[in-house]
Backbone as numpy.savetxt, mean C-alpha at the origin, in Angstrom:
# Nx Ny Nz CAx CAy CAz Cx Cy Cz
21.57 -10.05 -13.90 20.74 -8.86 -13.90 21.62 -7.62 -13.90
21.20 -6.67 -14.68 21.95 -5.42 -14.76 21.29 -4.37 -13.86
22.05 -3.34 -13.55 21.51 -2.27 -12.72 20.31 -1.57 -13.36
20.34 -1.28 -14.66 19.15 -0.66 -15.26 17.90 -1.55 -15.17
18.09 -2.86 -15.32 16.94 -3.77 -15.22 16.36 -3.75 -13.82
17.22 -3.83 -12.80 16.75 -3.81 -11.41 16.11 -2.47 -11.09
16.69 -1.41 -11.59 16.14 -0.08 -11.36 14.76 0.05 -11.98
14.60 -0.41 -13.21 13.29 -0.37 -13.86 12.29 -1.26 -13.14
12.74 -2.42 -12.70 11.87 -3.33 -11.96 11.35 -2.68 -10.68
12.25 -2.05 -9.93 11.85 -1.39 -8.68 10.92 -0.21 -8.95
11.15 0.50 -10.05 10.27 1.61 -10.38 8.86 1.11 -10.69
8.75 0.02 -11.45 7.43 -0.56 -11.74 6.77 -1.09 -10.47
7.56 -1.70 -9.60 7.02 -2.16 -8.31 6.49 -0.99 -7.51
7.22 0.11 -7.51 6.79 1.30 -6.79 5.47 1.83 -7.34
5.37 1.92 -8.66 4.15 2.43 -9.28 2.95 1.52 -9.00
3.16 0.22 -9.11 2.06 -0.72 -8.86 1.64 -0.73 -7.40
2.61 -0.67 -6.50 2.28 -0.64 -5.08 1.53 0.64 -4.70
1.93 1.76 -5.27 1.20 3.00 -4.99 -0.19 2.98 -5.62
-0.35 2.30 -6.75 -1.69 2.14 -7.32 -2.57 1.33 -6.38
-2.02 0.27 -5.80 -2.76 -0.52 -4.81 -3.14 0.34 -3.62
-2.20 1.14 -3.13 -2.47 2.03 -2.01 -3.59 3.02 -2.33
-3.53 3.60 -3.52 -4.55 4.58 -3.91 -5.92 3.95 -4.06
-5.98 2.77 -4.65 -7.27 2.08 -4.80 -7.81 1.71 -3.42
-6.96 1.14 -2.58 -7.38 0.75 -1.23 -7.89 1.96 -0.45
-7.13 3.05 -0.46 -7.54 4.26 0.26 -8.81 4.84 -0.35
-8.91 4.83 -1.68 -10.11 5.35 -2.33 -11.35 4.56 -1.99
-11.25 3.25 -2.02 -12.40 2.42 -1.65 -12.72 2.60 -0.18
-11.71 2.70 0.65 -11.94 2.91 2.08 -12.64 4.24 2.35
-12.25 5.27 1.61 -12.86 6.59 1.82 -14.26 6.67 1.20
-14.39 6.26 -0.06 -15.63 6.49 -0.79 -16.65 5.37 -0.66
-16.22 4.18 -0.25 -17.16 3.07 -0.09 -17.02 2.45 1.30
-16.79 3.30 2.27 -16.54 2.83 3.63 -17.69 1.99 4.17
-18.90 2.48 4.04 -20.05 1.76 4.60 -20.24 0.40 3.93
-20.03 0.34 2.63 -20.16 -0.93 1.90 -19.10 -1.93 2.38
-17.84 -1.45 2.51 -16.78 -2.34 2.99 -17.05 -2.81 4.40
-17.50 -1.90 5.25 -17.78 -2.29 6.64 -18.92 -3.29 6.69
-19.95 -3.10 5.87 -21.08 -4.04 5.85 -20.62 -5.44 5.46
-19.75 -5.52 4.49 -19.24 -6.83 4.07 -18.42 -7.49 5.18
-17.49 -6.73 5.74 -16.62 -7.31 6.76 -17.33 -7.57 8.08
-18.33 -6.77 8.39 -19.03 -6.99 9.66 -19.92 -8.23 9.61
-20.20 -8.73 8.42 -20.91 -10.02 8.33 -20.01 -11.16 8.77
-18.75 -11.06 8.49 -17.80 -12.12 8.81 -17.23 -11.99 10.22
-16.98 -10.75 10.65 -16.32 -10.50 11.92 -17.14 -9.52 12.74
-17.22 -9.75 14.02 -17.88 -8.79 14.92 -16.84 -7.74 15.28
-17.00 -6.55 14.72 -16.03 -5.49 14.96 -16.75 -4.14 14.94
-16.38 -3.28 15.85 -16.97 -1.94 15.92 -16.42 -1.07 14.78
-17.22 -0.12 14.31 -16.75 0.73 13.20 -15.46 1.50 13.50
-15.30 2.00 14.71 -14.07 2.74 15.02 -12.85 1.83 15.03
-13.03 0.62 15.50 -11.91 -0.35 15.48 -11.59 -0.78 14.04
-12.63 -0.93 13.23 -12.46 -1.26 11.82 -11.64 -0.18 11.11
-11.98 1.09 11.37 -11.24 2.20 10.78 -9.79 2.20 11.24
-9.58 1.95 12.52 -8.24 1.94 13.07 -7.40 0.82 12.43
-8.00 -0.34 12.23 -7.28 -1.46 11.62 -6.89 -1.14 10.18
-7.81 -0.57 9.41 -7.49 -0.23 8.03 -6.43 0.87 7.95
-6.57 1.88 8.80 -5.58 2.95 8.80 -4.20 2.41 9.16
-4.13 1.54 10.15 -2.86 0.93 10.53 -2.28 0.06 9.42
-3.14 -0.72 8.77 -2.67 -1.58 7.68 -2.17 -0.73 6.51
-2.87 0.35 6.20 -2.40 1.25 5.14 -1.04 1.84 5.50
-0.87 2.23 6.74 0.41 2.80 7.18 1.54 1.78 7.10
1.28 0.55 7.51 2.31 -0.50 7.45 2.67 -0.81 6.00
1.66 -0.90 5.14 1.90 -1.18 3.72 2.72 -0.06 3.08
2.34 1.19 3.37 3.05 2.32 2.81 4.49 2.36 3.31
4.70 2.08 4.58 6.05 2.06 5.14 6.88 0.96 4.48
6.27 -0.20 4.27 6.97 -1.29 3.60 7.37 -0.93 2.18
6.49 -0.27 1.46 6.80 0.15 0.10 7.95 1.16 0.12
7.90 2.09 1.04 8.96 3.09 1.13 10.31 2.45 1.45
10.32 1.54 2.44 11.58 0.94 2.87 12.14 -0.08 1.89
11.27 -0.89 1.30 11.75 -2.02 0.50 11.73 -1.78 -1.00
11.13 -0.68 -1.45 11.09 -0.41 -2.88 11.67 0.97 -3.20
11.17 1.99 -2.55 11.62 3.35 -2.88 13.08 3.59 -2.49
13.46 3.21 -1.29 14.83 3.44 -0.84 15.84 2.67 -1.71
15.63 1.38 -2.04 16.57 0.72 -2.95 16.61 1.36 -4.34
15.46 1.83 -4.82 15.44 2.48 -6.14 16.26 3.77 -6.10
16.11 4.56 -5.03 16.91 5.79 -4.89 18.40 5.46 -4.81
18.73 4.41 -4.05 20.14 4.01 -3.94 20.71 3.61 -5.30
19.91 2.90 -6.09 20.38 2.53 -7.44 20.55 3.75 -8.33
19.68 4.73 -8.16 19.81 5.95 -8.96 21.08 6.71 -8.58
21.46 6.67 -7.32 22.68 7.32 -6.87 23.91 6.60 -7.41
23.85 5.27 -7.41 25.00 4.46 -7.86 25.21 4.57 -9.36
24.13 4.66 -10.12 24.24 4.70 -11.59 24.92 5.90 -12.11
């Protein structure tokens, strides 16, 4: 594998992961009641706890993308 290939790969991973984040956040914001209705059928959970869990999961996912995709991509850009 060459550095340009890995760099391009990480850039595409970054774009796709941010697309997932945007879709997830968009559905959570604009279809919150629908999502909660679906999940509350399966699990007994209060709405405030449901919101807290989604917000935490979004934060962990975003942090993972930043640490494992964006930072290596920036490092490769510096090395190139």
